[in-house]
Every structure is written in C-alpha cells, then in structure tokens.
mmCIF file of C-alpha atoms in Angstrom:
data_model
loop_
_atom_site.group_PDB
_atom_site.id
_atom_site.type_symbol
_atom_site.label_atom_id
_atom_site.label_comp_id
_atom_site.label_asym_id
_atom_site.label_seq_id
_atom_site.Cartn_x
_atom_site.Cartn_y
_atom_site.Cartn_z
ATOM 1 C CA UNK F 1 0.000 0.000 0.000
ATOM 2 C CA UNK F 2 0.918 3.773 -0.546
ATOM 3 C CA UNK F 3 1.344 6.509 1.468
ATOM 4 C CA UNK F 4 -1.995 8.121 1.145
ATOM 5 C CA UNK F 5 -3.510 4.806 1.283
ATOM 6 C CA UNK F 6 -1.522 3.581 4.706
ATOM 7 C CA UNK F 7 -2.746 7.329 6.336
ATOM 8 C CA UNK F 8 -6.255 6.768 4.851
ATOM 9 C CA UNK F 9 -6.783 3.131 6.893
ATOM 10 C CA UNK F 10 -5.041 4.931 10.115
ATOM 11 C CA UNK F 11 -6.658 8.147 10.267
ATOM 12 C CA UNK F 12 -9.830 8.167 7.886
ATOM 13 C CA UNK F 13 -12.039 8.647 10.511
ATOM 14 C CA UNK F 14 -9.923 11.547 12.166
ATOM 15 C CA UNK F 15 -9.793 13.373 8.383
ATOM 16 C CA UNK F 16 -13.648 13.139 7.879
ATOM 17 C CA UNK F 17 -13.671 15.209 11.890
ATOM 18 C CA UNK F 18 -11.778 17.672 10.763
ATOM 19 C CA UNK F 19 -13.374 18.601 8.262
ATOM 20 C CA UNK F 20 -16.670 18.582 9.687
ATOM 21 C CA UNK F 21 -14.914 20.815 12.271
ATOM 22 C CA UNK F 22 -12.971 23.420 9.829
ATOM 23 C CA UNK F 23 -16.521 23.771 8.290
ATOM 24 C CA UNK F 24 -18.306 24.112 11.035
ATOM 25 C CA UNK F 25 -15.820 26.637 12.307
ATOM 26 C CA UNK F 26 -16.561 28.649 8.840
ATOM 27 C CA UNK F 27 -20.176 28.451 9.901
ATOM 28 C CA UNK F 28 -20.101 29.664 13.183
ATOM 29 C CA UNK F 29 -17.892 33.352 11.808
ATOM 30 C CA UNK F 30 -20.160 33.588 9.297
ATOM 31 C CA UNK F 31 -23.465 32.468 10.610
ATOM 32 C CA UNK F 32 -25.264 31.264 7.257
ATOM 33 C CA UNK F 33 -26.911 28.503 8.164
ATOM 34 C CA UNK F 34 -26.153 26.921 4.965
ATOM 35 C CA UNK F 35 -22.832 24.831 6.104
ATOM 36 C CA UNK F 36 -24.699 23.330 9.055
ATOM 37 C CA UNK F 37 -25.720 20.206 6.425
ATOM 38 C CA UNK F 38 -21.820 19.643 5.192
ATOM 39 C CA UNK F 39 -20.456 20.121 8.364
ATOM 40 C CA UNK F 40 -23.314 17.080 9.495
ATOM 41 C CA UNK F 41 -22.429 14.918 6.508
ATOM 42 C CA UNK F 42 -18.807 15.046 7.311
ATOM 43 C CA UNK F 43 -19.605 13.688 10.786
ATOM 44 C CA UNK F 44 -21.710 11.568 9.573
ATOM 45 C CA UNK F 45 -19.010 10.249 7.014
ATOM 46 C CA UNK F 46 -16.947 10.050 9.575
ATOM 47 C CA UNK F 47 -18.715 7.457 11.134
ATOM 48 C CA UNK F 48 -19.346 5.424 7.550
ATOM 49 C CA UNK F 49 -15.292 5.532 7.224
ATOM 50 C CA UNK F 50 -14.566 3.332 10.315
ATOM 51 C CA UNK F 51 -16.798 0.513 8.400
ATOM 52 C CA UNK F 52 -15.508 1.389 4.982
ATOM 53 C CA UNK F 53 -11.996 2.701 4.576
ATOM 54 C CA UNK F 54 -12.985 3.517 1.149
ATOM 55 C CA UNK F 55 -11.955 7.329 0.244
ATOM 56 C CA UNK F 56 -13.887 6.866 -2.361
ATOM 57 C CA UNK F 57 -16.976 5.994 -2.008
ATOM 58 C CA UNK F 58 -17.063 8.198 1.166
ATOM 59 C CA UNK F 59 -16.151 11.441 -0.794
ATOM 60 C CA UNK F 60 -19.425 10.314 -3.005
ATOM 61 C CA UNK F 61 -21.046 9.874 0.244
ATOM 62 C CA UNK F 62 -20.472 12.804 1.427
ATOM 63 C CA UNK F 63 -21.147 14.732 -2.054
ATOM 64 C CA UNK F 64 -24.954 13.263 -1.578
ATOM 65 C CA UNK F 65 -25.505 13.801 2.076
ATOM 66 C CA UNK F 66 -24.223 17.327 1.546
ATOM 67 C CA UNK F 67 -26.679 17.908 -1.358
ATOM 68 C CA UNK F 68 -29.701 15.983 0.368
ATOM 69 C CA UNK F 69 -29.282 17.647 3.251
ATOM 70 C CA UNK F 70 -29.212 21.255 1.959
ATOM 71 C CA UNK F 71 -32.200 20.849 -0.573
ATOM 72 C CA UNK F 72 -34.104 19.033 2.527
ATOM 73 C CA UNK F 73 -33.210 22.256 4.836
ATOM 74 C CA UNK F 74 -34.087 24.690 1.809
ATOM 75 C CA UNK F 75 -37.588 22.927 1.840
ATOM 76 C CA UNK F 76 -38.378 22.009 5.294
ATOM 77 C CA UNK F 77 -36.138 23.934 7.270
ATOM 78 C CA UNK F 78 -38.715 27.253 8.852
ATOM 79 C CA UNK F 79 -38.048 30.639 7.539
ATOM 80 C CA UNK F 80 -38.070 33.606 9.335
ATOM 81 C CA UNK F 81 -40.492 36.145 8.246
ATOM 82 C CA UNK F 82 -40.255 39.649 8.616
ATOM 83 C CA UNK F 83 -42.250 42.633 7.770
ATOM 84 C CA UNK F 84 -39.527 44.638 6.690
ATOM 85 C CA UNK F 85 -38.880 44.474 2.648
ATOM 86 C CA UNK F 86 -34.913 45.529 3.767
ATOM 87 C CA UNK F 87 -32.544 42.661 4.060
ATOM 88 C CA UNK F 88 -30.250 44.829 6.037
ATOM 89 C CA UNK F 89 -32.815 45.477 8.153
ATOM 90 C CA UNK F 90 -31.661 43.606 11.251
ATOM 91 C CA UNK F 91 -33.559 45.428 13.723
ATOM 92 C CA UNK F 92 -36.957 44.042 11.918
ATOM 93 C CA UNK F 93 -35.431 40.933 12.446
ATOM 94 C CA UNK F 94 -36.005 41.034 16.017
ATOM 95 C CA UNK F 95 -39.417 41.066 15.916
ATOM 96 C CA UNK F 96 -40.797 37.819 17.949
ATOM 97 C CA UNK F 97 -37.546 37.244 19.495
ATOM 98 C CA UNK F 98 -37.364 37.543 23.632
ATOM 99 C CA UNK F 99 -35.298 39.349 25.644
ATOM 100 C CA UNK F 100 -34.942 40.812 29.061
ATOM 101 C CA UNK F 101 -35.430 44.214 30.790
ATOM 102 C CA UNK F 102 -31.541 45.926 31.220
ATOM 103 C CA UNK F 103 -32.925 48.913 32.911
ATOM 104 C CA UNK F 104 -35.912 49.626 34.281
ATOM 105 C CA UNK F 105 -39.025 51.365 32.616
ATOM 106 C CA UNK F 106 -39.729 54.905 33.252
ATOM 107 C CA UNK F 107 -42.526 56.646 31.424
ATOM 108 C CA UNK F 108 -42.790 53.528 28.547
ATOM 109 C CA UNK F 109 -39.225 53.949 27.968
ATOM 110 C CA UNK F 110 -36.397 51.845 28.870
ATOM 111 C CA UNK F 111 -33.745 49.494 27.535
ATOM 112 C CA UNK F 112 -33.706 45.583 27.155
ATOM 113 C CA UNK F 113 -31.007 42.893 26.019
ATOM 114 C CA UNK F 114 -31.979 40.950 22.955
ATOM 115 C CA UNK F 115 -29.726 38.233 21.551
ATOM 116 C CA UNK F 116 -26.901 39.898 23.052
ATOM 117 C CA UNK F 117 -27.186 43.349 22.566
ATOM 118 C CA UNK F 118 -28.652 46.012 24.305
ATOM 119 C CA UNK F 119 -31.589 48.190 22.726
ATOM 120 C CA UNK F 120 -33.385 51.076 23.641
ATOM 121 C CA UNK F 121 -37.107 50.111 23.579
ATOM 122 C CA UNK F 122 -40.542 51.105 24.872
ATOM 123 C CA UNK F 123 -43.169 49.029 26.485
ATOM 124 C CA UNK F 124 -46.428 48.401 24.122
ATOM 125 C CA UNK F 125 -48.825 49.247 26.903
ATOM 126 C CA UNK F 126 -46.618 52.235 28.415
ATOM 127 C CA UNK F 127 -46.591 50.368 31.239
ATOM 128 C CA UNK F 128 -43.400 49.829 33.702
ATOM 129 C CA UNK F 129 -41.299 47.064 33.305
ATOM 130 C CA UNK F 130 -38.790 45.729 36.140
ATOM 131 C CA UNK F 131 -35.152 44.830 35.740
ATOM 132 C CA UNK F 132 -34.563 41.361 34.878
ATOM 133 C CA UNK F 133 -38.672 40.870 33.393
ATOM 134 C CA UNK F 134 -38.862 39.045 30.114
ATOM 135 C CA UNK F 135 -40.021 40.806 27.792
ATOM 136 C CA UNK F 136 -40.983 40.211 23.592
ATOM 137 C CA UNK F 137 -40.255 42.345 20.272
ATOM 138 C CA UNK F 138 -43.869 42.570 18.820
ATOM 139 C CA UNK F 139 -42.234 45.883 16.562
ATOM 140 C CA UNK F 140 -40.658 48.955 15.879
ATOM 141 C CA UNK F 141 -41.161 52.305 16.880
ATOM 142 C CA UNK F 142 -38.885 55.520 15.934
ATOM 143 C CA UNK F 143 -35.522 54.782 14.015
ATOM 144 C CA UNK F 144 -34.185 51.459 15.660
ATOM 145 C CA UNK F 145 -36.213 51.313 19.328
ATOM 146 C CA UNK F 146 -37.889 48.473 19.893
ATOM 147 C CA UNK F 147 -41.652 48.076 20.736
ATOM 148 C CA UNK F 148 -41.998 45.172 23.356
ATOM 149 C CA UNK F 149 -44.421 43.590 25.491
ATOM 150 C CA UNK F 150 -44.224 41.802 29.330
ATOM 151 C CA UNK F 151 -44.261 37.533 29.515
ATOM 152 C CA UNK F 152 -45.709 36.720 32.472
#
C-alpha cells in the first residue's frame, strides 16, 4: 500500500472530523446557516469511514448527504419572516424574538437585552417594566427602538 492509502486506513475517521470541524468553524464566523448540512455529513461520514476505509466511495457519500441535506433544509427547514422588505434590516429581524429588561421602565421607555445586545425600547402598553422581566419584540417604533411587550 501507498502513502496516502496507509494514512487513509489509520486516520480516515480523524480526516472526515476535521473537516466537519474546519466547516463548522466557517459556519459559526459567518453564521449562514447553509454549512450546518456539510459540516453534518462530514460527521456523519466520519462514522461510515470506520466501516468502509474507502476514500472513495465516502467522498461520493459525502457529495450526496451534503446535497440531500441542503435541498431538505431549503424545503423544510422554517423561515423567518419579517415585515420589513430591507434585508439589512436587522432590527426588523427582532421582531418575535425575547429578551430581558436591562434597565428599568420609566414613562414607557427603557432598555432591554436581545440576543446579546442592548436596545433602547418602549413598552407596548406604556406600562413599567422591572429589571430582569422578560419581555418580547412585537415591533418597531422611531428609528431602531424596539416596541416590546411583558411575559408573564
């Protein structure tokens, strides 16, 4: 056996992790969504090469789990709807997404943590909000403050 071959039976398994890991690394700086399904047929593959030790038929393997997987996502997979005809329009994007109360509501108006970030925002109702309540983005009001409303 060659080189590639002799590496291949030792350390198949190990090649088909790492790149299920360098892509899912890509993923996670880019947040796409879309390499989710090759990083899962890699690791998947993986799995198939400790049976097989064909390079082969893996890499064809992995070409149709890779291409299964995305059209299945593409179909199945929920979208996220917005109101907003924008794109760029991440703040839109909030809307349904929970969060919780940073500071306390004074007069409607206060500021609240959603997926990481702090916003200004204002309460639906006008009512007063507590630190620490959780809260939902039902809109937008003025330029980029949020309109939310209490969870009990």
């Amino acid at each position: 056996m060659g080189g590639f071959a002799e590496f291949y039976v030792a350390y198949g398994f190990w090649v088909w992790v790492a790149i299920a890991a360098a892509v899912l690394a890509v993923e996670v700086s880019t947040g796409s969504g879309w390499l989710l399904w090759p990083a899962a047929s890699a690791a998947a593959v993986a799995f198939v090469s400790l049976i097989t030790r064909n390079p082969a038929l893996e890499i064809g393997l992995f070409a149709v789990l890779t291409i299964a997987t995305t059209l299945a996502a593409r179909r199945f997979w929920p979208r996220t709807a917005s109101d907003s005809t924008d794109i760029n329009d991440n703040v839109a994007r909030l809307v349904g997404h929970r969060g919780r109360v940073a500071t306390a509501f004074v007069g409607g108006a206060g500021r609240v943590m959603v997926d990481g970030k702090e916003w200004a925002a204002e309460s639906e109702d006008g009512g007063v909000l507590e630190i620490e309540s959780v809260v939902e983005v039902v809109g937008l009001s003025a330029g980029t403050r949020l309109r939310v409303r209490s969870i009990h």
